[in-house]
mmCIF file of C-alpha atoms in Angstrom:
data_model
loop_
_atom_site.group_PDB
_atom_site.id
_atom_site.type_symbol
_atom_site.label_atom_id
_atom_site.label_comp_id
_atom_site.label_asym_id
_atom_site.label_seq_id
_atom_site.Cartn_x
_atom_site.Cartn_y
_atom_site.Cartn_z
ATOM 1 C CA MET A 3 64.463 78.902 57.233
ATOM 2 C CA ASN A 4 66.776 80.267 54.569
ATOM 3 C CA SER A 5 69.745 78.483 56.096
ATOM 4 C CA THR A 6 67.797 75.196 55.983
ATOM 5 C CA ILE A 7 66.990 75.704 52.307
ATOM 6 C CA ASN A 8 70.590 76.589 51.541
ATOM 7 C CA GLU A 9 71.789 73.508 53.381
ATOM 8 C CA TRP A 10 69.342 71.332 51.440
ATOM 9 C CA LEU A 11 70.337 72.886 48.117
ATOM 10 C CA SER A 12 74.013 72.390 48.905
ATOM 11 C CA HIS A 13 73.426 68.733 49.721
ATOM 12 C CA PRO A 14 75.047 66.424 47.088
ATOM 13 C CA LEU A 15 71.782 64.546 46.533
ATOM 14 C CA ALA A 16 69.873 67.785 45.877
ATOM 15 C CA GLN A 17 72.521 68.907 43.428
ATOM 16 C CA ILE A 18 72.209 65.613 41.546
ATOM 17 C CA VAL A 19 68.409 65.978 41.399
ATOM 18 C CA TRP A 20 68.673 69.547 40.108
ATOM 19 C CA LYS A 21 71.227 68.590 37.478
ATOM 20 C CA ILE A 22 69.097 65.704 36.225
ATOM 21 C CA ALA A 23 65.996 67.936 36.156
ATOM 22 C CA LEU A 24 67.953 70.534 34.165
ATOM 23 C CA VAL A 25 69.091 67.877 31.691
ATOM 24 C CA VAL A 26 65.493 66.660 31.234
ATOM 25 C CA VAL A 27 64.213 70.207 30.649
ATOM 26 C CA ILE A 28 66.999 70.871 28.129
ATOM 27 C CA PHE A 29 66.169 67.568 26.416
ATOM 28 C CA PHE A 30 62.525 68.512 25.853
ATOM 29 C CA ILE A 31 63.474 71.998 24.643
ATOM 30 C CA VAL A 32 66.144 70.741 22.253
ATOM 31 C CA ARG A 33 63.900 67.945 20.959
ATOM 32 C CA ALA A 34 61.031 70.356 20.263
ATOM 33 C CA LEU A 35 63.341 72.844 18.512
ATOM 34 C CA GLY A 36 65.115 70.104 16.568
ATOM 35 C CA ARG A 37 61.910 68.500 15.327
ATOM 36 C CA LYS A 38 60.594 71.920 14.340
ATOM 37 C CA LEU A 39 63.779 72.746 12.401
ATOM 38 C CA ILE A 40 63.716 69.349 10.672
ATOM 39 C CA ALA A 41 60.057 69.813 9.702
ATOM 40 C CA ARG A 42 60.821 73.294 8.377
ATOM 41 C CA ALA A 43 63.759 71.988 6.321
ATOM 42 C CA PHE A 44 61.685 69.257 4.681
ATOM 43 C CA ASN A 45 58.720 71.556 4.083
ATOM 44 C CA ARG A 46 60.732 73.347 1.385
ATOM 45 C CA PRO A 47 60.360 71.006 -1.631
ATOM 46 C CA GLN A 48 61.891 73.602 -3.921
ATOM 47 C CA THR A 49 65.251 73.066 -2.224
ATOM 48 C CA ILE A 50 65.143 69.258 -2.499
ATOM 49 C CA ARG A 51 64.317 67.467 -5.725
ATOM 50 C CA ALA A 52 61.961 64.789 -4.421
ATOM 51 C CA SER A 53 58.263 64.038 -4.223
ATOM 52 C CA GLN A 54 56.263 65.370 -1.290
ATOM 53 C CA ALA A 55 55.555 61.821 -0.130
ATOM 54 C CA ARG A 56 59.264 61.018 -0.034
ATOM 55 C CA LEU A 57 59.960 64.264 1.805
ATOM 56 C CA ASN A 58 57.349 63.335 4.425
ATOM 57 C CA THR A 59 58.941 59.883 4.809
ATOM 58 C CA LEU A 60 62.451 61.286 5.158
ATOM 59 C CA LYS A 61 61.208 63.910 7.612
ATOM 60 C CA SER A 62 59.622 61.272 9.818
ATOM 61 C CA LEU A 63 62.751 59.102 9.803
ATOM 62 C CA THR A 64 65.064 62.046 10.449
ATOM 63 C CA GLN A 65 62.981 63.132 13.415
ATOM 64 C CA ASN A 66 63.073 59.576 14.812
ATOM 65 C CA VAL A 67 66.851 59.340 14.437
ATOM 66 C CA PHE A 68 67.259 62.761 16.046
ATOM 67 C CA SER A 69 65.125 61.678 19.024
ATOM 68 C CA TYR A 70 67.058 58.410 19.457
ATOM 69 C CA VAL A 71 70.448 60.155 19.365
ATOM 70 C CA LEU A 72 69.225 62.805 21.808
ATOM 71 C CA LEU A 73 67.937 60.152 24.208
ATOM 72 C CA PHE A 74 71.297 58.380 24.083
ATOM 73 C CA ILE A 75 73.121 61.622 24.914
ATOM 74 C CA VAL A 76 70.727 62.324 27.792
ATOM 75 C CA ALA A 77 71.154 58.805 29.163
ATOM 76 C CA MET A 78 74.962 59.138 29.083
ATOM 77 C CA THR A 79 74.764 62.558 30.724
ATOM 78 C CA VAL A 80 72.510 61.296 33.527
ATOM 79 C CA LEU A 81 74.843 58.367 34.164
ATOM 80 C CA GLU A 82 77.765 60.750 34.377
ATOM 81 C CA ILE A 83 75.872 62.958 36.870
ATOM 82 C CA LEU A 84 75.152 59.888 38.973
ATOM 83 C CA GLY A 85 78.888 59.241 39.152
ATOM 84 C CA PHE A 86 79.236 56.330 36.778
ATOM 85 C CA ASN A 87 82.518 55.940 34.902
ATOM 86 C CA LEU A 88 81.448 55.998 31.255
ATOM 87 C CA GLY A 89 84.726 54.555 29.945
ATOM 88 C CA PRO A 90 84.132 50.963 31.070
ATOM 89 C CA ILE A 91 80.435 51.294 30.251
ATOM 90 C CA LEU A 92 81.135 52.282 26.653
ATOM 91 C CA ALA A 93 83.869 49.666 26.374
ATOM 92 C CA GLY A 94 81.512 46.970 27.589
ATOM 93 C CA ALA A 95 78.705 48.169 25.335
ATOM 94 C CA GLY A 96 80.119 46.067 22.503
ATOM 95 C CA VAL A 97 79.902 42.869 24.554
ATOM 96 C CA VAL A 98 76.440 43.733 25.837
ATOM 97 C CA GLY A 99 75.341 44.689 22.330
ATOM 98 C CA LEU A 100 76.475 41.316 21.016
ATOM 99 C CA ALA A 101 74.515 39.521 23.732
ATOM 100 C CA VAL A 102 71.441 41.653 23.082
ATOM 101 C CA ALA A 103 71.724 41.045 19.340
ATOM 102 C CA PHE A 104 71.210 37.319 19.835
ATOM 103 C CA GLY A 105 68.081 37.991 21.849
ATOM 104 C CA ALA A 106 66.798 40.797 19.666
ATOM 105 C CA GLN A 107 67.140 39.407 16.168
ATOM 106 C CA GLY A 108 63.602 40.523 15.391
ATOM 107 C CA LEU A 109 64.491 44.117 16.246
ATOM 108 C CA VAL A 110 67.575 43.959 14.016
ATOM 109 C CA SER A 111 65.453 42.527 11.235
ATOM 110 C CA ASP A 112 62.950 45.379 11.678
ATOM 111 C CA VAL A 113 65.679 47.999 11.343
ATOM 112 C CA VAL A 114 67.348 46.378 8.305
ATOM 113 C CA THR A 115 64.008 45.874 6.543
ATOM 114 C CA GLY A 116 62.956 49.459 7.284
ATOM 115 C CA PHE A 117 66.225 50.715 5.837
ATOM 116 C CA PHE A 118 65.714 48.863 2.551
ATOM 117 C CA LEU A 119 62.031 49.869 2.363
ATOM 118 C CA LEU A 120 63.215 53.456 2.390
ATOM 119 C CA LEU A 121 66.246 52.930 0.170
ATOM 120 C CA GLU A 122 64.281 51.116 -2.535
ATOM 121 C CA ARG A 123 61.279 53.453 -2.188
ATOM 122 C CA GLN A 124 58.866 50.528 -1.938
ATOM 123 C CA LEU A 125 56.462 52.703 0.030
ATOM 124 C CA GLU A 126 56.261 56.276 1.198
ATOM 125 C CA VAL A 127 54.098 58.320 3.522
ATOM 126 C CA GLY A 128 50.699 58.855 1.879
ATOM 127 C CA ASP A 129 50.874 55.755 -0.350
ATOM 128 C CA TYR A 130 47.944 53.343 -0.545
ATOM 129 C CA VAL A 131 49.499 49.920 0.035
ATOM 130 C CA SER A 132 48.860 46.308 0.949
ATOM 131 C CA ALA A 133 51.699 45.168 3.227
ATOM 132 C CA GLY A 134 52.144 42.890 6.217
ATOM 133 C CA GLY A 135 48.625 41.538 5.879
ATOM 134 C CA VAL A 136 46.932 44.970 6.131
ATOM 135 C CA GLU A 137 45.713 47.506 3.601
ATOM 136 C CA GLY A 138 45.502 51.259 3.899
ATOM 137 C CA ILE A 139 47.407 54.551 3.754
ATOM 138 C CA VAL A 140 50.994 54.764 5.064
ATOM 139 C CA GLU A 141 51.100 57.346 7.868
ATOM 140 C CA GLU A 142 54.641 56.780 9.126
ATOM 141 C CA LEU A 143 57.653 54.713 8.118
ATOM 142 C CA GLY A 144 59.936 54.066 11.085
ATOM 143 C CA PHE A 145 63.020 51.993 11.746
ATOM 144 C CA ARG A 146 61.060 49.389 13.673
ATOM 145 C CA THR A 147 57.437 49.703 12.595
ATOM 146 C CA THR A 148 55.381 51.035 9.723
ATOM 147 C CA LEU A 149 52.086 52.742 10.586
ATOM 148 C CA ILE A 150 49.255 52.042 8.126
ATOM 149 C CA ARG A 151 45.822 53.636 8.523
ATOM 150 C CA GLY A 152 43.036 51.292 7.393
ATOM 151 C CA PHE A 153 40.003 52.654 5.567
ATOM 152 C CA ASP A 154 37.860 51.960 8.627
ATOM 153 C CA GLY A 155 40.099 54.295 10.663
ATOM 154 C CA THR A 156 42.150 51.588 12.372
ATOM 155 C CA LEU A 157 45.833 52.441 12.783
ATOM 156 C CA HIS A 158 47.927 49.293 12.192
ATOM 157 C CA TYR A 159 51.424 49.067 13.708
ATOM 158 C CA VAL A 160 53.189 46.641 11.380
ATOM 159 C CA PRO A 161 56.680 45.389 12.382
ATOM 160 C CA ASN A 162 58.936 45.888 9.376
ATOM 161 C CA ARG A 163 60.061 42.247 9.457
ATOM 162 C CA ASN A 164 56.460 41.205 8.717
ATOM 163 C CA ILE A 165 56.484 43.114 5.426
ATOM 164 C CA ALA A 166 57.568 40.304 3.126
ATOM 165 C CA ASN A 167 56.115 41.959 0.040
ATOM 166 C CA VAL A 168 54.521 45.311 -0.748
ATOM 167 C CA ASP A 169 51.651 45.992 -3.139
ATOM 168 C CA ASN A 170 51.808 49.719 -3.787
ATOM 169 C CA HIS A 171 48.587 50.984 -5.357
ATOM 170 C CA SER A 172 49.807 54.593 -5.609
ATOM 171 C CA ARG A 173 52.328 54.353 -8.406
ATOM 172 C CA GLY A 174 51.006 55.600 -11.730
ATOM 173 C CA ASN A 175 47.412 55.688 -12.971
ATOM 174 C CA MET A 176 44.800 53.433 -11.430
ATOM 175 C CA ARG A 177 41.913 51.526 -12.984
ATOM 176 C CA ALA A 178 38.273 52.134 -12.160
ATOM 177 C CA LEU A 179 36.459 48.824 -12.601
ATOM 178 C CA VAL A 180 32.662 48.539 -12.533
ATOM 179 C CA ASP A 181 30.734 45.289 -12.947
ATOM 180 C CA ILE A 182 27.019 45.694 -13.698
ATOM 181 C CA SER A 183 24.805 42.632 -13.251
ATOM 182 C CA ILE A 184 21.601 42.397 -15.278
ATOM 183 C CA PRO A 185 18.851 39.734 -15.070
ATOM 184 C CA ALA A 186 19.294 36.827 -17.439
ATOM 185 C CA GLY A 187 15.964 37.552 -19.109
ATOM 186 C CA GLN A 188 16.977 41.065 -20.162
ATOM 187 C CA LYS A 189 18.211 41.566 -23.726
ATOM 188 C CA LEU A 190 22.025 41.757 -23.771
ATOM 189 C CA ASP A 191 22.379 43.948 -26.858
ATOM 190 C CA GLU A 192 19.873 46.393 -25.469
ATOM 191 C CA SER A 193 21.750 46.610 -22.130
ATOM 192 C CA LEU A 194 25.116 47.103 -23.830
ATOM 193 C CA ALA A 195 23.716 49.872 -26.028
ATOM 194 C CA MET A 196 22.099 51.543 -23.009
ATOM 195 C CA MET A 197 25.384 51.556 -21.054
ATOM 196 C CA LYS A 198 27.349 52.938 -23.989
ATOM 197 C CA GLU A 199 24.759 55.646 -24.468
ATOM 198 C CA ALA A 200 24.821 56.544 -20.755
ATOM 199 C CA LEU A 201 28.624 56.848 -20.764
ATOM 200 C CA GLU A 202 28.936 58.504 -24.163
ATOM 201 C CA ASN A 203 29.173 62.031 -22.728
ATOM 202 C CA PHE A 204 30.375 61.013 -19.276
ATOM 203 C CA SER A 205 33.325 63.029 -17.956
ATOM 204 C CA HIS A 206 35.196 63.337 -14.678
ATOM 205 C CA PRO A 207 38.246 65.507 -13.906
ATOM 206 C CA ALA A 208 40.165 62.473 -12.564
ATOM 207 C CA ILE A 209 39.656 60.304 -15.676
ATOM 208 C CA VAL A 210 42.759 59.770 -17.810
ATOM 209 C CA SER A 211 41.084 57.601 -20.453
ATOM 210 C CA GLY A 212 37.713 55.933 -20.899
ATOM 211 C CA PRO A 213 35.269 54.855 -19.648
ATOM 212 C CA GLU A 214 34.862 51.866 -21.957
ATOM 213 C CA VAL A 215 32.193 49.158 -21.954
ATOM 214 C CA LEU A 216 34.219 45.967 -22.423
ATOM 215 C CA GLY A 217 31.303 43.580 -22.671
ATOM 216 C CA VAL A 218 30.196 40.411 -20.880
ATOM 217 C CA GLU A 219 32.488 39.449 -17.986
ATOM 218 C CA SER A 220 30.502 36.462 -16.708
ATOM 219 C CA ASP A 221 27.236 34.736 -17.424
ATOM 220 C CA ASP A 222 25.119 32.199 -15.547
ATOM 221 C CA LEU A 223 21.513 31.122 -15.382
ATOM 222 C CA ALA A 224 20.498 34.032 -13.137
ATOM 223 C CA THR A 225 22.528 37.079 -14.163
ATOM 224 C CA THR A 226 24.859 38.455 -16.795
ATOM 225 C CA THR A 227 27.732 40.703 -15.677
ATOM 226 C CA ILE A 228 28.922 43.515 -17.946
ATOM 227 C CA ARG A 229 32.275 45.162 -17.200
ATOM 228 C CA VAL A 230 33.137 48.857 -17.572
ATOM 229 C CA ILE A 231 36.680 50.211 -17.036
ATOM 230 C CA ALA A 232 38.425 53.579 -17.048
ATOM 231 C CA LYS A 233 41.906 54.821 -16.219
ATOM 232 C CA THR A 234 42.002 57.413 -13.453
ATOM 233 C CA GLU A 235 44.450 59.475 -11.461
ATOM 234 C CA ASN A 236 45.917 57.907 -8.347
ATOM 235 C CA MET A 237 43.453 57.429 -5.430
ATOM 236 C CA GLU A 238 40.517 58.679 -7.523
ATOM 237 C CA GLN A 239 39.322 55.324 -8.863
ATOM 238 C CA TRP A 240 36.645 54.837 -6.201
ATOM 239 C CA ALA A 241 35.038 58.210 -6.842
ATOM 240 C CA VAL A 242 34.960 57.521 -10.586
ATOM 241 C CA GLU A 243 33.441 54.053 -10.012
ATOM 242 C CA ARG A 244 30.646 55.555 -7.939
ATOM 243 C CA GLU A 245 29.920 58.160 -10.620
ATOM 244 C CA ILE A 246 29.821 55.509 -13.361
ATOM 245 C CA ARG A 247 27.386 53.355 -11.366
ATOM 246 C CA GLN A 248 25.174 56.363 -10.724
ATOM 247 C CA VAL A 249 25.084 57.411 -14.389
ATOM 248 C CA ILE A 250 24.230 53.886 -15.575
ATOM 249 C CA ARG A 251 21.560 53.473 -12.912
ATOM 250 C CA GLN A 252 19.964 56.787 -13.871
ATOM 251 C CA ARG A 253 19.873 55.677 -17.514
ATOM 252 C CA TYR A 254 18.218 52.383 -16.553
ATOM 253 C CA ASP A 255 15.659 54.194 -14.394
ATOM 254 C CA ALA A 256 14.825 56.603 -17.236
ATOM 255 C CA PHE A 257 14.453 53.661 -19.637
ATOM 256 C CA SER A 258 12.199 51.753 -17.216
ATOM 257 C CA GLN A 259 10.030 54.837 -16.662
ATOM 258 C CA SER A 260 9.595 55.405 -20.398
ATOM 259 C CA GLU A 261 8.578 51.751 -20.892
ATOM 260 C CA ASN A 262 5.970 51.963 -18.112
ATOM 261 C CA GLU A 263 4.464 55.046 -19.700
#
């Protein structure tokens, strides 16, 4: 029995299988350790003068590059174990690469666009953006695709070449905008005074300035729309808008109740 096992293990095919298995195991170990070390390096913002969002973006890209390089090394090692002469293969890679480039122009465009998106800091991980026809929070910026999480939970894989323009809603203060519609028969001056009174002592930790009742935004035969705005911290505009609507509604309810009494 032992002699049979030894004969099988000494067989050239078995040795090739064991070598490839060892390379695969080493690949997974090195990849896990490498990604962990990269994450640890970028989780020290005090050592790198950059925003946390940019650190997250650079960490994701570095991990991707590390994985691609490691896969290339593993592929070359496996080919060498199988007995291929890597010299002619590497020499012919330029010709093959040229042929592939003509058939993979979209991929090249993805990589180039992804590089400039990072270089120009048009978007970063954690930013709220509108890009490539979708809107949401950037979860990952890769060389080929950008992952954007929509507000309904959908994860959009957007090829970088489809990002012709970027609307980044996460740079600087944002604006909370609330439009309140009132019936056309209701007195305008009374409604304006009521809103100003309701917001006179209104406060929210995310508000930078305001809120301010601007006045009539639109008017038709059925309703009159009054606009209220306030400047808020990034990504806090929706919470402030909800609070403003609630405060104004409570003031209207209190006024209606007092009139009925």
